[in-house]
C-alpha positions as a Markdown table, in Angstrom:
| # | Residue | x | y | z |
|---|---|---|---|---|
| 1 | Unk | 136.3 | 101.6 | 144.6 |
| 2 | Unk | 136.5 | 98.7 | 146.9 |
| 3 | Unk | 136.4 | 95.1 | 145.4 |
| 4 | Unk | 136.5 | 91.7 | 146.8 |
| 5 | Unk | 137.3 | 89.0 | 144.0 |
| 6 | Unk | 136.9 | 85.6 | 145.2 |
| 7 | Unk | 138.0 | 82.2 | 143.5 |
| 8 | Unk | 138.0 | 78.5 | 144.3 |
| 9 | Unk | 134.5 | 77.4 | 144.2 |
| 10 | Unk | 133.2 | 74.2 | 142.4 |
| 11 | Unk | 131.9 | 70.8 | 142.9 |
| 12 | Unk | 133.6 | 68.5 | 145.2 |
| 13 | Unk | 132.5 | 64.9 | 146.8 |
| 14 | Unk | 131.8 | 64.5 | 150.3 |
| 15 | Unk | 135.1 | 64.4 | 152.4 |
| 16 | Unk | 136.8 | 66.4 | 149.8 |
| 17 | Unk | 138.7 | 69.5 | 150.0 |
| 18 | Unk | 138.5 | 73.2 | 148.4 |
| 19 | Unk | 140.4 | 76.2 | 149.0 |
| 20 | Unk | 138.4 | 79.6 | 148.7 |
| 21 | Unk | 140.3 | 82.8 | 148.0 |
| 22 | Unk | 139.5 | 86.6 | 148.3 |
| 23 | Unk | 141.6 | 89.3 | 146.9 |
| 24 | Unk | 141.0 | 92.8 | 148.2 |
| 25 | Unk | 141.5 | 95.9 | 146.0 |
| 26 | Unk | 140.7 | 99.5 | 146.9 |
| 27 | Unk | 140.5 | 99.1 | 150.4 |
| 28 | Unk | 143.3 | 101.6 | 152.3 |
| 29 | Unk | 142.9 | 100.4 | 156.0 |
| 30 | Unk | 145.3 | 98.1 | 157.3 |
| 31 | Unk | 143.1 | 96.9 | 160.2 |
| 32 | Unk | 139.6 | 95.3 | 159.6 |
| 33 | Unk | 138.0 | 92.0 | 159.7 |
| 34 | Unk | 137.3 | 89.8 | 156.6 |
| 35 | Unk | 135.8 | 86.6 | 156.2 |
| 36 | Unk | 133.1 | 84.3 | 154.5 |
| 37 | Unk | 129.5 | 83.8 | 154.7 |
| 38 | Unk | 127.5 | 81.3 | 153.4 |
| 39 | Unk | 123.6 | 81.1 | 152.0 |
| 40 | Unk | 122.1 | 77.8 | 151.1 |
| 41 | Unk | 118.5 | 78.0 | 149.3 |
| 42 | Unk | 115.8 | 78.6 | 151.7 |
| 43 | Unk | 118.2 | 79.6 | 154.4 |
| 44 | Unk | 119.6 | 82.7 | 155.9 |
| 45 | Unk | 123.0 | 83.9 | 155.2 |
| 46 | Unk | 125.3 | 82.7 | 158.0 |
| 47 | Unk | 128.8 | 83.5 | 159.1 |
| 48 | Unk | 131.3 | 80.7 | 158.5 |
| 49 | Unk | 134.8 | 82.0 | 159.4 |
| 50 | Unk | 136.5 | 85.3 | 159.9 |
| 51 | Unk | 139.8 | 86.9 | 160.8 |
| 52 | Unk | 141.2 | 90.1 | 162.0 |
| 53 | Unk | 144.0 | 91.7 | 160.1 |
| 54 | Unk | 145.0 | 93.6 | 163.3 |
| 55 | Unk | 145.8 | 90.6 | 165.5 |
| 56 | Unk | 145.1 | 87.8 | 163.4 |
| 57 | Unk | 142.1 | 86.5 | 165.7 |
| 58 | Unk | 140.0 | 84.0 | 164.1 |
| 59 | Unk | 136.2 | 83.1 | 164.5 |
| 60 | Unk | 134.7 | 79.9 | 163.4 |
| 61 | Unk | 131.0 | 78.9 | 163.1 |
| 62 | Unk | 130.6 | 75.6 | 165.3 |
| 63 | Unk | 129.8 | 73.3 | 162.3 |
| 64 | Unk | 133.0 | 74.3 | 160.7 |
| 65 | Unk | 135.4 | 74.0 | 163.5 |
| 66 | Unk | 138.2 | 71.7 | 162.9 |
| 67 | Unk | 137.4 | 71.5 | 159.2 |
| 68 | Unk | 138.0 | 74.8 | 157.9 |
| 69 | Unk | 140.9 | 77.2 | 158.5 |
| 70 | Unk | 141.1 | 80.7 | 157.5 |
| 71 | Unk | 144.3 | 82.5 | 156.9 |
| 72 | Unk | 145.5 | 85.7 | 155.6 |
| 73 | Unk | 148.4 | 87.4 | 153.8 |
| 74 | Unk | 148.3 | 91.2 | 154.8 |
| 75 | Unk | 151.0 | 92.2 | 152.3 |
| 76 | Unk | 149.1 | 90.7 | 149.2 |
| 77 | Unk | 145.5 | 91.5 | 150.8 |
| 78 | Unk | 144.6 | 87.9 | 150.1 |
| 79 | Unk | 142.5 | 85.7 | 152.4 |
| 80 | Unk | 142.1 | 82.0 | 152.1 |
| 81 | Unk | 139.5 | 79.5 | 153.3 |
| 82 | Unk | 140.8 | 75.9 | 153.5 |
| 83 | Unk | 137.7 | 73.8 | 153.7 |
| 84 | Unk | 138.4 | 70.0 | 154.3 |
| 85 | Unk | 136.2 | 67.1 | 155.2 |
| 86 | Unk | 133.4 | 68.7 | 153.2 |
| 87 | Unk | 129.7 | 67.6 | 153.8 |
| 88 | Unk | 126.8 | 68.0 | 151.6 |
| 89 | Unk | 125.4 | 70.7 | 154.3 |
| 90 | Unk | 128.4 | 73.0 | 153.3 |
| 91 | Unk | 126.7 | 73.3 | 150.1 |
| 92 | Unk | 126.1 | 76.9 | 149.4 |
| 93 | Unk | 126.9 | 80.1 | 147.9 |
| 94 | Unk | 130.3 | 81.5 | 149.9 |
| 95 | Unk | 130.8 | 85.3 | 150.1 |
| 96 | Unk | 133.7 | 87.2 | 151.1 |
| 97 | Unk | 133.0 | 90.2 | 153.0 |
| 98 | Unk | 134.6 | 92.9 | 155.0 |
| 99 | Unk | 133.7 | 94.9 | 158.2 |
| 100 | Unk | 135.8 | 97.8 | 158.2 |
| 101 | Unk | 135.9 | 98.7 | 161.9 |
| 102 | Unk | 139.4 | 98.1 | 163.3 |
| 103 | Unk | 138.0 | 95.7 | 166.1 |
| 104 | Unk | 135.2 | 93.7 | 165.4 |
| 105 | Unk | 132.2 | 93.2 | 168.2 |
| 106 | Unk | 129.9 | 90.9 | 166.5 |
| 107 | Unk | 132.2 | 88.9 | 163.8 |
| 108 | Unk | 129.1 | 86.8 | 162.7 |
| 109 | Unk | 126.7 | 89.4 | 161.8 |
| 110 | Unk | 126.1 | 90.3 | 158.3 |
| 111 | Unk | 124.9 | 93.9 | 158.6 |
| 112 | Unk | 128.4 | 95.2 | 160.1 |
| 113 | Unk | 129.9 | 94.1 | 156.9 |
| 114 | Unk | 130.1 | 96.8 | 154.3 |
| 115 | Unk | 132.0 | 95.3 | 151.3 |
| 116 | Unk | 131.1 | 92.0 | 149.7 |
| 117 | Unk | 132.5 | 89.8 | 147.0 |
| 118 | Unk | 130.3 | 88.3 | 144.1 |
| 119 | Unk | 129.7 | 85.0 | 145.7 |
| 120 | Unk | 130.8 | 81.7 | 144.5 |
| 121 | Unk | 128.9 | 78.3 | 144.5 |
| 122 | Unk | 130.3 | 75.4 | 146.3 |
| 123 | Unk | 128.5 | 72.2 | 145.9 |
| 124 | Unk | 129.4 | 69.1 | 148.0 |
| 125 | Unk | 127.9 | 66.2 | 146.5 |
| 126 | Unk | 128.6 | 62.4 | 145.3 |
């Protein structure tokens, strides 16, 4: 059974930082794409950042470039999202997800992701 367990959400002031973690278990492939979606109330789920475990290629949504950094530890099957300079518009439920294809074609398209974490609220507010 594949499980993605997330941690690191919470409340932070504008300009602050948070680090999200996602631990993968039960997924046997070494090559896949993993990353983060988010969904704010009334909005569609949007892709935030992704990383390939095959070659380390990273992808970022335009609004988070320069502020968020995704990284992975393949040995421990952990993925991290360092979120700096947070803004109120970053407020959302964040989900970790896996696209099991060895090479991703559309990293930001949610329907290609078969495994999802439970989601954790991130609130940026003063």
